[in-house]
Structures are given as structure tokens and as C-alpha cells.
Short mmCIF file of N, CA and C and ligand atoms in Angstrom, two decimals:
data_model
loop_
_atom_site.label_atom_id
_atom_site.label_comp_id
_atom_site.label_asym_id
_atom_site.label_seq_id
_atom_site.Cartn_x
_atom_site.Cartn_y
_atom_site.Cartn_z
N UNK A 57 93.16 -0.59 93.31
CA UNK A 57 92.95 -1.97 93.00
C UNK A 57 92.63 -3.10 91.81
N UNK A 58 92.74 -2.07 90.40
CA UNK A 58 92.94 -2.77 88.99
C UNK A 58 93.52 -3.82 88.71
N UNK A 59 94.17 -4.28 89.20
CA UNK A 59 95.40 -5.44 89.22
C UNK A 59 94.76 -6.73 90.07
N UNK A 60 93.96 -6.35 90.63
CA UNK A 60 92.94 -7.59 91.45
C UNK A 60 92.31 -8.24 90.49
N UNK A 61 90.72 -7.12 89.78
CA UNK A 61 90.33 -7.43 88.80
C UNK A 61 90.05 -8.42 88.17
N UNK A 62 91.75 -7.72 87.31
CA UNK A 62 92.10 -8.02 85.96
C UNK A 62 92.69 -9.46 86.47
N UNK A 63 93.36 -9.18 87.70
CA UNK A 63 94.02 -10.97 87.91
C UNK A 63 92.55 -12.01 88.37
N UNK A 64 91.61 -11.43 88.81
CA UNK A 64 90.75 -12.31 89.14
C UNK A 64 90.24 -13.27 87.33
N UNK A 65 90.22 -12.14 86.19
CA UNK A 65 90.01 -12.59 85.38
C UNK A 65 90.66 -13.57 84.61
N UNK A 66 92.01 -13.36 85.35
CA UNK A 66 93.37 -14.23 84.41
C UNK A 66 92.48 -15.22 84.64
N UNK A 67 92.68 -15.99 86.44
CA UNK A 67 92.26 -16.85 86.44
C UNK A 67 91.59 -17.46 86.11
N UNK A 68 90.45 -17.13 85.89
CA UNK A 68 88.96 -17.40 85.62
C UNK A 68 89.84 -18.42 84.60
N UNK A 69 90.03 -16.97 82.97
CA UNK A 69 90.48 -17.59 81.83
C UNK A 69 91.31 -19.26 81.84
N UNK A 70 92.16 -19.46 82.22
CA UNK A 70 93.12 -20.05 83.25
C UNK A 70 92.65 -21.62 82.92
N UNK A 71 91.57 -21.16 84.46
CA UNK A 71 91.29 -22.77 84.84
C UNK A 71 90.70 -22.90 83.97
N UNK A 72 89.48 -22.27 83.33
CA UNK A 72 88.56 -22.89 82.69
C UNK A 72 89.21 -23.68 81.14
N UNK A 73 90.69 -22.92 80.99
CA UNK A 73 91.58 -23.64 79.61
C UNK A 73 91.83 -24.93 80.33
N UNK A 74 92.54 -25.28 81.22
CA UNK A 74 93.01 -25.81 82.31
C UNK A 74 91.70 -26.80 82.41
N UNK A 75 90.48 -26.98 82.77
CA UNK A 75 89.23 -28.07 81.90
C UNK A 75 89.07 -28.72 81.21
N UNK A 76 88.74 -27.95 80.23
CA UNK A 76 89.18 -28.00 79.40
C UNK A 76 89.91 -28.86 78.03
N UNK A 77 91.26 -28.82 78.81
CA UNK A 77 92.82 -29.87 79.08
C UNK A 77 92.18 -31.08 79.28
N UNK A 78 91.61 -31.20 81.38
CA UNK A 78 91.34 -32.09 81.36
C UNK A 78 93.12 -32.11 82.40
N UNK A 79 93.08 -31.14 82.37
CA UNK A 79 94.38 -31.01 83.54
C UNK A 79 94.37 -31.26 84.52
N UNK A 80 95.65 -31.38 85.00
CA UNK A 80 95.50 -31.79 86.68
C UNK A 80 96.42 -30.57 87.16
N UNK A 81 97.13 -29.15 86.98
CA UNK A 81 97.54 -28.71 87.55
C UNK A 81 98.71 -27.11 86.53
N UNK A 82 98.29 -26.45 86.42
CA UNK A 82 98.43 -25.13 85.73
C UNK A 82 99.93 -24.51 86.45
N UNK A 83 101.34 -24.89 85.33
CA UNK A 83 102.65 -24.63 85.65
C UNK A 83 102.91 -23.23 85.38
N UNK A 84 102.25 -22.97 84.22
CA UNK A 84 102.50 -20.99 83.57
C UNK A 84 101.66 -21.12 82.82
N UNK A 85 101.86 -19.34 83.43
CA UNK A 85 100.19 -18.79 82.01
C UNK A 85 100.46 -18.11 81.78
N UNK A 86 100.90 -17.66 80.55
CA UNK A 86 101.16 -16.51 79.51
C UNK A 86 100.70 -15.65 79.36
N UNK A 87 101.19 -13.95 79.06
CA UNK A 87 99.90 -13.23 78.96
C UNK A 87 100.62 -12.43 78.18
N UNK A 88 99.85 -11.31 77.55
CA UNK A 88 100.48 -10.37 77.13
C UNK A 88 100.17 -9.29 77.66
N UNK A 89 101.04 -8.50 77.49
CA UNK A 89 101.03 -6.98 78.06
C UNK A 89 100.84 -5.81 77.23
N UNK A 90 100.05 -4.95 77.04
CA UNK A 90 100.11 -4.31 76.24
C UNK A 90 101.24 -2.89 77.12
N UNK A 91 101.93 -2.24 76.74
CA UNK A 91 102.47 -0.91 77.14
C UNK A 91 101.37 -0.29 77.90
N UNK A 92 100.67 0.35 77.49
CA UNK A 92 99.44 1.67 78.54
C UNK A 92 98.71 1.42 79.04
N UNK A 93 98.29 -0.50 78.80
CA UNK A 93 97.49 -0.68 80.21
C UNK A 93 97.49 -0.15 81.81
N UNK A 94 99.09 -0.28 81.93
CA UNK A 94 99.09 0.36 83.15
C UNK A 94 99.25 -0.63 84.10
N UNK A 95 99.11 -1.85 83.93
CA UNK A 95 99.00 -3.04 84.21
C UNK A 95 100.71 -3.44 84.73
N UNK A 96 101.24 -3.76 85.68
CA UNK A 96 102.34 -4.46 86.31
C UNK A 96 102.10 -5.38 86.79
N UNK A 97 103.27 -6.34 85.97
CA UNK A 97 103.25 -7.83 86.36
C UNK A 97 103.20 -8.27 87.51
N UNK A 98 104.46 -7.90 88.07
CA UNK A 98 105.07 -8.18 89.69
C UNK A 98 103.60 -7.58 90.73
N UNK A 99 102.88 -6.77 89.95
CA UNK A 99 101.38 -6.36 91.13
C UNK A 99 100.28 -7.97 90.57
N UNK A 100 100.70 -8.06 89.71
CA UNK A 100 99.49 -9.43 88.72
C UNK A 100 100.53 -10.61 89.24
N UNK A 101 101.33 -11.13 89.84
CA UNK A 101 101.74 -12.55 90.02
C UNK A 101 101.52 -12.31 91.36
N UNK A 102 101.59 -10.95 92.10
CA UNK A 102 102.31 -11.13 93.36
C UNK A 102 100.10 -11.32 94.54
N UNK A 103 99.14 -10.53 93.39
CA UNK A 103 97.46 -10.87 93.59
C UNK A 103 97.04 -12.45 92.80
N UNK A 104 97.53 -12.50 91.83
CA UNK A 104 97.92 -14.04 91.39
C UNK A 104 98.03 -14.71 92.47
N UNK A 105 99.13 -15.25 92.95
CA UNK A 105 99.54 -16.22 94.17
C UNK A 105 98.64 -16.31 94.93
N UNK A 106 97.83 -14.62 95.53
CA UNK A 106 96.47 -14.54 96.66
C UNK A 106 95.29 -15.29 96.08
N UNK A 107 94.74 -15.11 94.69
CA UNK A 107 93.66 -15.54 94.27
C UNK A 107 93.74 -17.19 93.84
N UNK A 108 95.04 -17.28 93.40
CA UNK A 108 94.91 -19.41 92.78
C UNK A 108 94.65 -20.29 94.04
N UNK A 109 94.82 -19.32 95.18
CA UNK A 109 95.34 -20.12 96.59
C UNK A 109 93.61 -21.78 96.38
N UNK A 110 94.36 -22.92 96.59
CA UNK A 110 93.03 -23.73 96.43
C UNK A 110 92.14 -23.44 95.44
N UNK A 111 93.19 -23.31 94.34
CA UNK A 111 92.65 -23.96 92.88
C UNK A 111 93.12 -24.64 92.36
N UNK A 112 93.54 -24.84 90.48
CA UNK A 112 94.45 -25.58 89.71
C UNK A 112 95.34 -24.67 89.62
N UNK A 113 95.49 -23.94 89.71
CA UNK A 113 96.06 -23.33 88.32
C UNK A 113 97.40 -22.54 90.44
N UNK A 114 97.08 -22.88 91.84
CA UNK A 114 98.27 -22.19 93.31
C UNK A 114 99.39 -22.91 92.56
N UNK A 115 100.44 -21.88 92.39
CA UNK A 115 102.28 -21.58 93.02
C UNK A 115 101.92 -21.51 90.74
N UNK A 116 101.12 -21.72 89.82
CA UNK A 116 101.30 -21.22 88.31
C UNK A 116 102.13 -20.36 88.25
N UNK A 117 103.04 -20.19 87.88
CA UNK A 117 104.38 -18.96 87.20
C UNK A 117 103.25 -18.21 86.07
N UNK A 118 103.68 -16.64 86.12
CA UNK A 118 103.02 -15.91 84.85
C UNK A 118 104.29 -15.16 83.74
N UNK A 119 104.15 -15.52 83.19
CA UNK A 119 105.52 -14.95 82.13
C UNK A 119 104.30 -13.71 81.30
N UNK A 120 105.26 -11.94 81.17
CA UNK A 120 104.12 -11.69 80.51
C UNK A 120 105.35 -11.62 79.28
N UNK A 121 104.64 -10.85 77.87
CA UNK A 121 105.26 -10.82 76.96
C UNK A 121 104.82 -9.44 76.73
N UNK A 122 105.22 -8.63 76.90
CA UNK A 122 105.27 -6.36 76.57
C UNK A 122 104.71 -6.34 74.92
N UNK A 123 103.40 -5.86 74.16
CA UNK A 123 103.90 -5.08 73.20
C UNK A 123 103.53 -4.08 74.00
N UNK A 124 103.81 -2.85 72.29
CA UNK A 124 104.23 -1.68 72.78
C UNK A 124 103.26 -0.78 72.78
N UNK A 125 103.24 0.16 72.41
CA UNK A 125 101.89 0.95 72.34
C UNK A 125 102.20 1.64 70.94
N UNK A 126 100.91 1.55 70.05
CA UNK A 126 100.74 2.72 69.00
C UNK A 126 100.17 2.94 68.64
N UNK A 127 100.19 4.59 68.09
CA UNK A 127 99.27 5.29 67.88
C UNK A 127 99.59 5.92 66.42
N UNK A 128 98.17 6.60 65.91
CA UNK A 128 97.76 7.31 65.03
C UNK A 128 97.39 8.88 65.32
N UNK A 129 98.09 10.07 64.37
CA UNK A 129 98.44 10.65 64.48
C UNK A 129 96.97 11.50 63.94
N UNK A 130 96.37 12.47 64.26
CA UNK A 130 94.93 12.91 64.79
C UNK A 130 94.86 14.14 63.68
N UNK A 131 96.62 14.54 63.48
CA UNK A 131 96.94 15.61 62.56
C UNK A 131 97.01 15.72 61.12
N UNK A 132 98.02 14.06 60.71
CA UNK A 132 98.90 14.07 59.64
C UNK A 132 98.30 12.46 59.36
N UNK A 133 97.55 11.80 60.57
CA UNK A 133 96.99 10.17 60.04
C UNK A 133 98.39 9.20 60.03
N UNK A 134 99.24 9.25 60.32
CA UNK A 134 100.67 8.72 60.97
C UNK A 134 100.51 7.49 61.86
N UNK A 135 100.44 6.30 60.60
CA UNK A 135 100.43 5.46 62.50
C UNK A 135 102.66 5.35 63.17
N UNK A 136 102.43 5.15 64.12
CA UNK A 136 103.71 5.41 64.74
C UNK A 136 103.89 4.81 66.02
N UNK A 137 105.17 4.04 66.63
CA UNK A 137 104.89 3.60 68.10
C UNK A 137 106.01 5.22 68.58
N UNK A 138 105.59 5.42 69.98
CA UNK A 138 105.73 6.19 71.06
C UNK A 138 108.07 6.22 70.54
N UNK A 139 108.33 7.10 70.91
CA UNK A 139 109.41 6.86 71.66
C UNK A 139 109.54 7.08 73.32
N UNK A 140 109.64 5.46 73.81
CA UNK A 140 109.55 6.45 74.92
C UNK A 140 108.77 7.24 76.13
N UNK A 141 108.90 8.08 76.75
CA UNK A 141 108.22 9.06 77.11
C UNK A 141 107.59 10.67 75.89
N UNK A 142 108.20 10.40 74.76
CA UNK A 142 108.25 11.18 73.73
C UNK A 142 107.14 10.79 72.78
N UNK A 143 105.68 11.19 73.08
CA UNK A 143 104.18 10.52 72.71
C UNK A 143 104.00 12.09 70.97
N UNK A 144 105.05 12.30 70.41
CA UNK A 144 104.53 13.46 69.33
C UNK A 144 104.60 12.72 68.05
N UNK A 145 104.12 13.29 66.92
CA UNK A 145 104.40 12.15 65.98
C UNK A 145 105.52 12.69 65.26
N UNK A 146 106.12 11.62 65.10
CA UNK A 146 107.48 11.78 63.86
C UNK A 146 107.51 11.68 62.98
N UNK A 147 106.17 11.91 61.87
CA UNK A 147 106.18 12.83 60.99
C UNK A 147 105.66 13.98 60.93
N UNK A 148 105.49 14.53 61.26
CA UNK A 148 104.34 16.44 61.34
C UNK A 148 104.96 17.03 62.97
N UNK A 149 104.54 16.19 64.13
CA UNK A 149 105.52 17.19 65.30
C UNK A 149 104.06 16.68 66.53
N UNK A 150 102.99 16.47 65.81
CA UNK A 150 101.21 17.33 66.67
C UNK A 150 101.55 16.42 67.76
N UNK A 151 101.05 16.73 68.97
CA UNK A 151 101.25 15.85 69.85
C UNK A 151 99.48 15.30 69.81
N UNK A 152 98.81 15.12 68.92
CA UNK A 152 97.86 14.83 69.36
C UNK A 152 96.90 12.72 68.46
N UNK A 153 98.20 12.52 69.74
CA UNK A 153 98.10 10.94 69.32
C UNK A 153 96.90 9.84 69.84
N UNK A 154 96.35 8.91 68.86
CA UNK A 154 95.22 8.08 69.14
C UNK A 154 95.48 6.38 69.23
N UNK A 155 95.88 6.69 70.75
CA UNK A 155 96.03 4.36 71.13
C UNK A 155 95.38 3.42 70.12
N UNK A 156 96.35 2.72 68.95
CA UNK A 156 96.05 2.03 68.64
C UNK A 156 95.72 0.45 69.16
N UNK A 157 96.82 0.56 69.85
CA UNK A 157 97.23 -0.88 70.52
C UNK A 157 97.84 -0.48 71.81
N UNK A 158 98.71 -1.40 72.47
CA UNK A 158 98.74 -1.79 74.24
C UNK A 158 98.43 -1.55 74.98
N UNK A 159 97.78 -1.19 75.25
CA UNK A 159 96.24 -1.01 76.37
C UNK A 159 95.83 -2.33 77.06
N UNK A 160 96.36 -3.62 75.66
CA UNK A 160 95.55 -5.08 76.07
C UNK A 160 95.95 -5.96 77.34
N UNK A 161 95.53 -6.56 77.67
CA UNK A 161 96.21 -8.40 78.53
C UNK A 161 95.23 -9.13 77.87
N UNK A 162 95.79 -10.00 77.48
CA UNK A 162 95.68 -11.03 76.82
C UNK A 162 96.13 -12.38 77.50
N UNK A 163 95.79 -13.59 78.26
CA UNK A 163 96.48 -14.65 78.54
C UNK A 163 96.60 -15.64 77.00
N UNK A 164 98.08 -15.52 76.40
CA UNK A 164 98.18 -16.16 74.88
C UNK A 164 98.09 -17.41 75.08
N UNK A 165 98.71 -18.05 76.05
CA UNK A 165 98.79 -19.59 76.55
C UNK A 165 98.28 -20.14 77.89
N UNK A 166 98.70 -21.10 77.99
CA UNK A 166 98.46 -21.93 79.95
C UNK A 166 99.66 -22.97 79.42
N UNK A 167 100.30 -23.15 80.50
CA UNK A 167 101.46 -24.67 80.36
C UNK A 167 100.73 -26.04 81.69
N UNK A 168 100.16 -27.35 81.31
CA UNK A 168 99.37 -27.81 82.54
C UNK A 168 100.56 -28.84 82.90
N UNK A 169 99.95 -29.72 83.12
CA UNK A 169 100.62 -30.34 83.77
C UNK A 169 99.83 -31.95 83.76
ZN1 ZN B 205 101.39 13.32 62.12
#
């Protein structure tokens, strides 16, 4: 149920923005989703449709901009984007990555009426 709690915070953020802007309705919520977040866009939309019922965001469409994973190698310090499921360092071949980015889920912007 990870997606459900995440979706509730997305809704809260979107509603707060809409209130600030004096909007009547939220039509679109643009999100940034990290490749390593483990979150699936279609599940988030599914939960969003559910939790947004009766709010300004009811019926809003979610869009997702995917950002790739980014690793730093613990052995040689190189920073790299993993090539699919191959997480080994392209410089020294070690498999000791630390995630530098790619876990995020952010509300980038909202579109209102
Ligand atoms: Zn390395």
C-alpha cells in the first residue's frame, strides 16, 4: 500500500497549490518519478482517482516524468547511470553502488481551471 500513502501526499500538495492559486478545479498534476522509487504510475493514478473524489482534484490527469537512477561507485567514486539491470560500475566493474538519485517522487507543477 506504499502507493496509497504517496498518493495522499500528492493530493494534499496539489490541493494546497490550487488553494493558493484560487483555482476552481485541478485538471492535471505533473509529477517527477525516480526510476528507483519503486512506484508505478498507473497505480498512482488509480489511487488518485479514488482519494480525490469530492475534491478540487477529482478527475485530474496525472502525468509522469521519469528520472533515471544515478549511482556512485563505492570503490572508485565514479558517478554513473546504470544500464538497465546492470548496476556494475562502468569504470572499475565493482558492484558497490550507492544511489545518488532516482528515488524521488515530486509534484513538479499542477494545471488548474
Ligand atoms: Zn567503480
